[in-house]
CSV table of C-alpha atoms in Angstrom, one decimal:
chain,number,residue,atom,x,y,z
A,1,MET,CA,0.0,0.0,0.0
A,2,ASN,CA,1.1,3.5,-0.7
A,3,MET,CA,1.8,5.2,2.6
A,4,GLU,CA,1.5,8.7,1.1
A,5,GLY,CA,-1.9,7.8,-0.3
A,6,GLU,CA,-3.0,6.5,3.1
A,7,ASN,CA,-1.8,9.7,4.8
A,8,ASN,CA,-3.8,11.7,2.3
A,9,GLN,CA,-6.9,9.7,3.1
A,10,ASN,CA,-6.2,10.2,6.8
A,11,SER,CA,-5.7,14.0,6.4
A,12,SER,CA,-8.9,14.5,4.4
A,13,TYR,CA,-11.0,14.1,7.6
A,14,LEU,CA,-8.7,16.5,9.5
A,15,LYS,CA,-8.7,19.0,6.7
A,16,LEU,CA,-12.5,18.9,6.2
A,17,GLU,CA,-13.2,19.2,10.0
A,18,LEU,CA,-10.7,22.1,10.5
A,19,GLU,CA,-12.3,23.9,7.5
A,20,ARG,CA,-15.8,23.2,8.8
A,21,LYS,CA,-14.8,24.7,12.2
A,22,ASN,CA,-13.0,27.6,10.6
A,23,ILE,CA,-9.7,26.7,12.2
A,24,SER,CA,-6.8,28.2,10.3
A,25,GLN,CA,-3.4,26.7,9.9
A,26,LYS,CA,-2.0,29.6,11.8
A,27,GLN,CA,-4.4,28.9,14.7
A,28,LEU,CA,-3.6,25.2,14.6
A,29,GLN,CA,0.1,26.1,14.7
A,30,SER,CA,-0.4,28.3,17.7
A,31,ASP,CA,-2.7,25.9,19.6
A,32,LEU,CA,-0.5,22.9,19.1
A,33,GLY,CA,2.9,24.8,19.5
A,34,VAL,CA,4.3,23.3,16.3
A,35,SER,CA,5.9,24.8,13.2
A,36,GLN,CA,4.0,25.9,10.2
A,37,GLN,CA,5.8,23.3,8.2
A,38,TYR,CA,4.5,20.5,10.4
A,39,VAL,CA,1.0,21.8,10.2
A,40,SER,CA,1.2,22.0,6.5
A,41,SER,CA,2.6,18.5,6.3
A,42,ILE,CA,-0.2,16.9,8.3
A,43,ILE,CA,-2.9,18.9,6.5
A,44,SER,CA,-1.6,17.9,3.1
A,45,GLY,CA,-1.1,14.3,4.1
A,46,LYS,CA,2.7,14.3,3.6
A,47,LYS,CA,3.2,13.5,7.3
A,48,ALA,CA,1.0,11.1,9.3
A,49,VAL,CA,-0.6,12.3,12.6
A,50,GLY,CA,0.7,10.3,15.5
A,51,LYS,CA,-1.4,9.1,18.4
A,52,LYS,CA,-0.3,11.8,20.8
A,53,MET,CA,-1.0,14.6,18.3
A,54,ALA,CA,-4.4,13.0,17.3
A,55,LYS,CA,-5.3,12.9,21.0
A,56,LYS,CA,-4.4,16.6,21.4
A,57,LEU,CA,-6.3,17.6,18.2
A,58,SER,CA,-9.3,15.5,19.5
A,59,GLU,CA,-9.3,17.3,22.9
A,60,LEU,CA,-8.7,20.8,21.4
A,61,TYR,CA,-11.3,20.7,18.6
A,62,ASP,CA,-13.7,17.9,19.5
A,63,LEU,CA,-12.5,15.6,16.7
A,64,ASP,CA,-12.6,11.8,16.4
A,65,GLU,CA,-9.2,10.6,17.4
A,66,SER,CA,-9.4,7.3,15.5
A,67,ARG,CA,-10.5,9.1,12.3
A,68,ILE,CA,-7.6,11.5,12.5
A,69,ILE,CA,-5.2,8.5,12.7
A,70,LEU,CA,-7.0,6.1,10.4
A,71,GLY,CA,-9.0,8.2,8.1
A,72,ASP,CA,-11.3,6.4,5.5
A,73,LEU,CA,-9.6,3.1,6.1
A,74,GLY,CA,-10.8,3.0,9.7
A,75,ASP,CA,-14.3,3.7,8.6
A,76,HIS,CA,-14.2,0.9,6.0
A,77,PHE,CA,-12.7,-1.5,8.5
A,78,LEU,CA,-15.3,-0.7,11.2
A,79,SER,CA,-18.2,-0.9,8.7
A,80,GLY,CA,-17.2,-4.4,7.6
A,81,SER,CA,-17.0,-3.3,4.0
A,82,PHE,CA,-13.6,-5.1,3.6
A,83,SER,CA,-13.2,-8.8,3.6
A,84,MET,CA,-11.5,-10.5,6.5
A,85,GLN,CA,-8.4,-11.0,4.4
A,86,THR,CA,-8.2,-7.4,3.3
A,87,SER,CA,-8.8,-6.2,6.9
A,88,VAL,CA,-5.9,-8.4,8.1
A,89,LYS,CA,-3.6,-6.9,5.4
A,90,ILE,CA,-4.6,-3.4,6.4
A,91,ILE,CA,-3.9,-4.1,10.0
A,92,LYS,CA,-0.6,-5.8,9.3
A,93,ASN,CA,0.6,-2.8,7.2
A,94,LYS,CA,-0.1,-0.3,10.0
A,95,PRO,CA,2.3,0.7,12.8
A,96,HIS,CA,1.6,-1.0,16.1
A,97,ASP,CA,-0.3,1.9,17.7
A,98,GLU,CA,-2.6,2.1,14.7
A,99,GLN,CA,-3.1,-1.7,14.7
A,100,MET,CA,-4.2,-1.5,18.3
A,101,GLN,CA,-6.5,1.5,17.6
A,102,LEU,CA,-8.2,-0.4,14.8
A,103,LEU,CA,-8.7,-3.4,16.9
A,104,TYR,CA,-10.0,-1.4,19.9
A,105,ASN,CA,-12.4,0.4,17.6
A,106,LYS,CA,-13.6,-2.9,16.1
A,107,ILE,CA,-14.1,-4.4,19.6
A,108,ASP,CA,-16.1,-1.3,20.7
A,109,ASP,CA,-18.2,-1.7,17.5
A,110,LEU,CA,-18.8,-5.4,18.2
A,111,GLU,CA,-19.7,-4.7,21.9
A,112,GLU,CA,-22.2,-2.1,20.7
A,113,LYS,CA,-23.8,-4.5,18.3
A,114,LEU,CA,-23.9,-7.3,20.9
A,115,LEU,CA,-25.7,-5.0,23.3
A,116,MET,CA,-28.2,-4.1,20.6
A,117,TYR,CA,-28.8,-7.7,19.8
A,118,GLN,CA,-29.2,-8.6,23.5
A,119,GLU,CA,-31.8,-5.9,23.9
A,120,ARG,CA,-33.6,-7.0,20.7
A,121,ASP,CA,-33.6,-10.6,22.0
A,122,ARG,CA,-34.8,-9.5,25.5
A,123,GLN,CA,-37.7,-7.6,23.9
A,124,TYR,CA,-38.5,-10.6,21.6
A,125,PHE,CA,-38.5,-13.0,24.6
A,126,GLU,CA,-40.7,-10.7,26.7
A,127,ALA,CA,-43.2,-10.4,23.8
A,128,ILE,CA,-43.3,-14.2,23.3
A,129,THR,CA,-43.6,-14.8,27.1
A,130,ALA,CA,-46.5,-12.3,27.2
A,131,LYS,CA,-48.3,-14.1,24.4
A,132,LEU,CA,-47.7,-17.5,25.9
A,133,ASN,CA,-49.1,-16.3,29.2
A,134,ILE,CA,-52.2,-15.0,27.5
A,135,ILE,CA,-52.6,-18.2,25.6
A,136,THR,CA,-52.0,-20.2,28.8
A,137,GLU,CA,-54.5,-18.1,30.7
A,138,SER,CA,-57.2,-18.3,28.0
A,139,THR,CA,-56.9,-22.1,27.8
A,140,ILE,CA,-57.6,-22.6,31.5
A,141,SER,CA,-61.2,-23.4,32.1
A,142,GLU,CA,-63.2,-20.4,33.4
A,143,PRO,CA,-64.4,-20.6,37.0
A,144,GLY,CA,-68.0,-22.0,37.4
A,145,LYS,CA,-67.8,-24.0,34.1
A,146,LYS,CA,-67.6,-27.7,34.6
A,147,GLU,CA,-65.8,-29.8,32.0
A,148,LYS,CA,-67.8,-32.4,30.3
A,149,SER,CA,-67.0,-35.9,31.5
A,150,ASN,CA,-67.1,-38.9,29.3
A,151,SER,CA,-68.5,-41.2,31.9
């Protein structure tokens, strides 16, 4: 995979969000305490944003830390739009910190889905139980009525 291409994908989120929030490169440079060259490099995608810098950007400007680091690839990985084989290749080609971030994000996504399915199943179970109780109650003979005997 072309690392510069990946950095460009990663920087597109950052660039769009900074533009949307009207944050200039000069303000970014001042807020982060870094050089204009560094700011220009991360915005253009020539330099990848590290975990510490992504955390700082996230805290300062309320941005998604994982999207700053992973960009579009992280979104595709989390959405499941890549095959397992492609996902593994993506993970293996990332630095260790990014591998861990991808995996943590995937775990969070799976936990969220699990909770959603558990809630759906609980509601389904309650609905079935309620219907069975109604059926059970309606099949019990009413008081005062005697059942016919075959004797």
